[in-house]
XYZ file of C-alpha atoms in Angstrom:
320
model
C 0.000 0.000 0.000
C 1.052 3.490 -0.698
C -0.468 4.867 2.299
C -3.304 6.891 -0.063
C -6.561 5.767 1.079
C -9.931 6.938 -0.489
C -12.033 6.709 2.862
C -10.924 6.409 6.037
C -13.084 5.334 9.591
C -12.233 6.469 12.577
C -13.211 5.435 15.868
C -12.444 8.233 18.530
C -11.868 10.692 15.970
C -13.019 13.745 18.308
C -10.621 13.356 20.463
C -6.650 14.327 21.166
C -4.859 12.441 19.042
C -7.980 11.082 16.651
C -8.546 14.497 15.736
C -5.307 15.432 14.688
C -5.463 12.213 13.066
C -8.563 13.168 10.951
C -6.763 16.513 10.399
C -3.923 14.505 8.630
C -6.137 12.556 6.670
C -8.125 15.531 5.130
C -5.195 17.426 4.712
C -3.993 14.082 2.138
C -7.519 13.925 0.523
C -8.918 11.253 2.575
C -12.703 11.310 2.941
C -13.015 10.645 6.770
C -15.689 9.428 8.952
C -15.497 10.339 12.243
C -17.253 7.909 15.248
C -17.132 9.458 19.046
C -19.528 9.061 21.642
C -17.962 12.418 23.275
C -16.975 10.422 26.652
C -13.461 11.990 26.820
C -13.634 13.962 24.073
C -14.224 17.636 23.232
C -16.256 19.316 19.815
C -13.855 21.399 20.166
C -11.097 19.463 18.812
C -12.747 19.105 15.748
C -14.658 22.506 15.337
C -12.462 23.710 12.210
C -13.183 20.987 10.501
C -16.405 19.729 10.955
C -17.881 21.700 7.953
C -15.017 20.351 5.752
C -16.668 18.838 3.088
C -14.955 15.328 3.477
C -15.738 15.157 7.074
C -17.910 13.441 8.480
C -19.480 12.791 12.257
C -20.914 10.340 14.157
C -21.836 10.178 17.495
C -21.501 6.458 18.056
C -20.274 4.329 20.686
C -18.328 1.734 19.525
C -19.164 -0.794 21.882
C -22.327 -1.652 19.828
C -21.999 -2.407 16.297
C -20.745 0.441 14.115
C -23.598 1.326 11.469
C -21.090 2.753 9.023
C -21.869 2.818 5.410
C -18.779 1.787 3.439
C -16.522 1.082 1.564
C -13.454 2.112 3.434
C -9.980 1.104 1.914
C -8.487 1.942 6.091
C -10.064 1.632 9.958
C -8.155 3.701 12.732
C -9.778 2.125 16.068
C -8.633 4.890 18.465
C -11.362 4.499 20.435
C -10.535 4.584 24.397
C -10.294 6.617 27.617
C -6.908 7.126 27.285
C -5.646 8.908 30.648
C -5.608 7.518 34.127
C -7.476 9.972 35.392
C -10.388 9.014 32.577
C -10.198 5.590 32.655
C -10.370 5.607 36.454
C -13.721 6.723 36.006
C -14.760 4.951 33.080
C -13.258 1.621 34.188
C -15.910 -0.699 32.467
C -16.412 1.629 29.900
C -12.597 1.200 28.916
C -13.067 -2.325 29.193
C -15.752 -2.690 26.970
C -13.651 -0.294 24.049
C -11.004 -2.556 23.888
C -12.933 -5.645 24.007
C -16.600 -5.070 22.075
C -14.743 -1.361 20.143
C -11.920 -3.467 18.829
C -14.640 -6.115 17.500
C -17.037 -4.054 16.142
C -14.093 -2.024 14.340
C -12.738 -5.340 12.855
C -15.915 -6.411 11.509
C -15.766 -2.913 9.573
C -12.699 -3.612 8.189
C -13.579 -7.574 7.359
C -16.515 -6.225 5.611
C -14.830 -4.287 3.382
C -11.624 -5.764 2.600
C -9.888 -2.644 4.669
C -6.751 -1.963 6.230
C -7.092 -1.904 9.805
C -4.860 0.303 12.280
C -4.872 -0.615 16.066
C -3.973 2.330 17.965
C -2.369 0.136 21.791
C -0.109 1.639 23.860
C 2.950 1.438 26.119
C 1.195 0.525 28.652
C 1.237 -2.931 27.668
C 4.920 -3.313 28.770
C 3.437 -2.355 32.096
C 6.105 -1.287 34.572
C 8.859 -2.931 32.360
C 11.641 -5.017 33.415
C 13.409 -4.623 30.160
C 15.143 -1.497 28.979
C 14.258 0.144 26.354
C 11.410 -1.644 25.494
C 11.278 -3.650 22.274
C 8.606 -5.097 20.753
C 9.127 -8.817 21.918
C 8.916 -8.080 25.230
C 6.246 -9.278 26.815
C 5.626 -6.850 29.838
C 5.253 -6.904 33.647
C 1.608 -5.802 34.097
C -0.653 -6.218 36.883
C -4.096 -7.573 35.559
C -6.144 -6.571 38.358
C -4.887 -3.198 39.958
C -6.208 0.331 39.051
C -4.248 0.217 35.871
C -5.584 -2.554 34.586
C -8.811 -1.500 33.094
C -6.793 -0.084 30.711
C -3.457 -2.067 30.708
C -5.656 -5.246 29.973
C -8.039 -3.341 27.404
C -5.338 -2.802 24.856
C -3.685 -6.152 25.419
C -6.972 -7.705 25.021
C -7.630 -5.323 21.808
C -3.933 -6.773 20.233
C -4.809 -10.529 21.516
C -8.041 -10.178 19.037
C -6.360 -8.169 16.372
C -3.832 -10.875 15.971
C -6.192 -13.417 16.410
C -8.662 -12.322 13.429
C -5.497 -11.592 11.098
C -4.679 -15.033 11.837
C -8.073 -16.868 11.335
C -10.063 -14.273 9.035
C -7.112 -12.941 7.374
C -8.138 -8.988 8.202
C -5.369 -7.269 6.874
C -4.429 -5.973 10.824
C -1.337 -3.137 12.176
C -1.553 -2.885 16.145
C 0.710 0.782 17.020
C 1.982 0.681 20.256
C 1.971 4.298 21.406
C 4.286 6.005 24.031
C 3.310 9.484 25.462
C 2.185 11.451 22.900
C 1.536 15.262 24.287
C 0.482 18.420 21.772
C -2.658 20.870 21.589
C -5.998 19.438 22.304
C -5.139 17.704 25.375
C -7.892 18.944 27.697
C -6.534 21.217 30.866
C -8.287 18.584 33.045
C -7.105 15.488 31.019
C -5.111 14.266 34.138
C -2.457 13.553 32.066
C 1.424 15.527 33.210
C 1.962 17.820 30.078
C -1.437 19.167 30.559
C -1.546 19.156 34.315
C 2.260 20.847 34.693
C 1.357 23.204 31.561
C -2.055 24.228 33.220
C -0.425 24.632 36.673
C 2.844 26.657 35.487
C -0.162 29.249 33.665
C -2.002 29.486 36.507
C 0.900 29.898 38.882
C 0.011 26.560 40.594
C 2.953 24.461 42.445
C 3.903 21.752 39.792
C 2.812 18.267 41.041
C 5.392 15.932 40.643
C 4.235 12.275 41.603
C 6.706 10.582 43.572
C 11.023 11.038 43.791
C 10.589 12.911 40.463
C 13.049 10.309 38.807
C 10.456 8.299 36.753
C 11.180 8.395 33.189
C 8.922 9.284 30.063
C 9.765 9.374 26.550
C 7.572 12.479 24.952
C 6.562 12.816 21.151
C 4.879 15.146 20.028
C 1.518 14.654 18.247
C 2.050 14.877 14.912
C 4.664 12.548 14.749
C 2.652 9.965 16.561
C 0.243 10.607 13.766
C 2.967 10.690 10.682
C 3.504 7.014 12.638
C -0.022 5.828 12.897
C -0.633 6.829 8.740
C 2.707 5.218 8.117
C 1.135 1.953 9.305
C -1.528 2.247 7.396
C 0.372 2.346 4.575
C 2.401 -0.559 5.233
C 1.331 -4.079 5.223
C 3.133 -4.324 8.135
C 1.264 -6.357 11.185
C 3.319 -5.029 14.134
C 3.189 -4.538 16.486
C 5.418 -1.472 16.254
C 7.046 0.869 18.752
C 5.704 4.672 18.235
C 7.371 7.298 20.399
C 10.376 9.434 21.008
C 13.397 7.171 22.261
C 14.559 10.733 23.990
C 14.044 9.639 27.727
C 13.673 12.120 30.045
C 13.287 12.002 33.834
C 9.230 13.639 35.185
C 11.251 16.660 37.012
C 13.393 17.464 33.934
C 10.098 17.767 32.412
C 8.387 20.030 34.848
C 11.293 22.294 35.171
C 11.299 22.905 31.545
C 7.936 23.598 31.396
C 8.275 26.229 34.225
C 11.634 27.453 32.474
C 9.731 27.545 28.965
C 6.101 29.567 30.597
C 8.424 31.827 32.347
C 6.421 30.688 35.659
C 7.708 31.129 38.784
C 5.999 28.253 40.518
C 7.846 25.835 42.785
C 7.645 22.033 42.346
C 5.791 19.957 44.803
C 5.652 16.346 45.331
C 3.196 14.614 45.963
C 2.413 10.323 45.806
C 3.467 8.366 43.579
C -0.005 6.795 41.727
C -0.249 2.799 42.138
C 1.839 0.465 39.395
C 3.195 3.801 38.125
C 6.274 3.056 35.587
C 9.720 4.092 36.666
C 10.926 4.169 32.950
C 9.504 3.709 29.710
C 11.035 4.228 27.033
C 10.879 2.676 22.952
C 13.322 0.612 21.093
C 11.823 1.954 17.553
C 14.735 0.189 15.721
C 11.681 -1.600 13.919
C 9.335 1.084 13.065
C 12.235 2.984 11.695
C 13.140 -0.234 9.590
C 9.339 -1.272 8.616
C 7.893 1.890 8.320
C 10.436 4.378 7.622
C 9.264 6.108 11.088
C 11.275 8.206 13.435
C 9.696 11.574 15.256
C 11.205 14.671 13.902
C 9.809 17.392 16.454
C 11.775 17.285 19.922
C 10.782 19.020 22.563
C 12.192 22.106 22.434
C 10.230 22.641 19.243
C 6.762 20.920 20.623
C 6.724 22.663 24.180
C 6.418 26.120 22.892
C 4.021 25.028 20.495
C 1.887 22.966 22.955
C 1.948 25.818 25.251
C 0.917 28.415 23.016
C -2.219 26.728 22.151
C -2.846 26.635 26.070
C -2.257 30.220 25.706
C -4.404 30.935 23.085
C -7.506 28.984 23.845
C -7.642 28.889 27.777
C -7.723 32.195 29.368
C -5.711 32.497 31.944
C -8.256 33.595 34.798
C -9.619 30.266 34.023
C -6.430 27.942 34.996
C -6.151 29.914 38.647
């Protein structure tokens, strides 16, 4: 595949990283179909768009069957409370995405012959014993603390993609997504690019969960999404690494993010959440082999840019 597509689906287009997503597409001539039930997402995200002639909505939860008219030549299932602080309260609902979502989106892309795009996450490595993490590692999760509602939904959601490839032969890429920050994230998201952006504006002590010392690996969104299209392109099955082998410790982070605002809040620490990583980080040797994939935005380019569209759409009164 060339990575042109006619018509795309995509489930949890409206929100963060869907919506930039559906921003790509259109921008390469892609009629898009949008599905969001709006549980974590925001019209916002999509309000520049949504009389774009090649765009279309639907307010659909994918954990009953997607009524979609086809064909489409490519599924994205992005479907999913993605932050802690969402899928905390939305446990079941989680759940059900990556089990009954991840169905009903495969039967979509069965039906009509499509590429299909799994959007998982890091968070299948768990809290990883393995450094970075590669693909063929198998994780250290545990299946029934806080974390696993989501942990479990995602590795449940590649268990059935690779499963129907296998026994249907759905043409199937699962994405396995490290933290992915850029505008759009919602100032309540939960989420520590929004939260230490958010706080840093409003002049708010930085929370910093735990000794500080925990690693992330940030990329910014529209890398993530150059990765995800990429894919989709490929016949590749994956899964694949997608994220920013850059690793960088949580108080690096918030200090450059107070540095960058020009805030003169303090950091404060505060405890560290349950099963919490202490590193993550991607091996992306294979995405950059198989896909041709490496991010191209670090973060002294994506900061500014993430924080100006804090800037410019949150007014400050309303982050103190």
């Amino acid at each position: 595949m060339d990575g042109r597509f006619e018509r795309a689906l995509v489930t949890g287009g409206a929100g963060f990283v869907g919506s930039h997503l559906c921003e790509r597409l259109l921008d390469d001539g892609t009629e898009v179909v949008a599905a969001d039930n709006f549980a974590t997402a925001d019209t916002g995200n999509i309000a520049h768009f949504l009389d774009h002639p090649a765009f279309h909505l639907l307010s659909r939860d994918v954990t009953v069957p997607i009524t979609a008219p086809g064909p489409f030549d490519v599924v994205f299932h992005l479907a999913s409370a993605a932050s802690p602080r969402d899928y905390f309260r939305l446990p079941l609902e989680t759940l059900r995405a990556g089990s009954y979502g991840t169905e009903h989106a495969l039967a979509i892309a069965e039906r009509d012959g499509a590429r299909f795009v799994l959007a998982s996450t890091s968070e299948v490595y768990g809290d990883p014993r393995e450094h970075p993490q590669r693909e063929d590692y198998w994780g250290h999760v545990n299946p029934i603390g806080p974390r696993s509602v989501y942990d479990e939904a995602k590795r449940y959601a590649e268990a059935l993609t690779a499963a129907t490839r296998r026994e249907r032969a759905v043409n199937t890429g699962i994405a396995r997504i490290f933290n992915t920050y850029g505008p759009r994230m919602r100032c309540d998201d939960g989420r520590m690019i929004p939260t230490f952006i958010t706080q840093a504006l409003g002049g708010k002590p930085l929370t910093v969960a735990g000794t500080g010392q925990q690693t992330r690996s940030l990329c910014y969104v529209d890398d993530t999404v150059g990765g995800l299209v990429a894919l989709a392109g490929s016949g590749f099955p994956g899964p694949v690494n997608l994220g920013n082998p850059h690793e960088l410790a949580v108080l690096q982070i918030a200090e450059e993010i107070v540095s960058v605002t020009g805030s003169s809040s303090a950091i404060e620490y505060i405890d560290a959440a349950v099963d919490d990583p202490s590193r993550r980080c991607p091996d992306i040797s294979l995405a950059r082999r198989e896909l041709g994939w490496a991010p191209k935005i670090d973060l002294a380019q994506g900061l500014p840019l993430t924080i100006d569209w804090y800037i410019r759409n949150h007014p400050l009164e309303s982050l103190h």
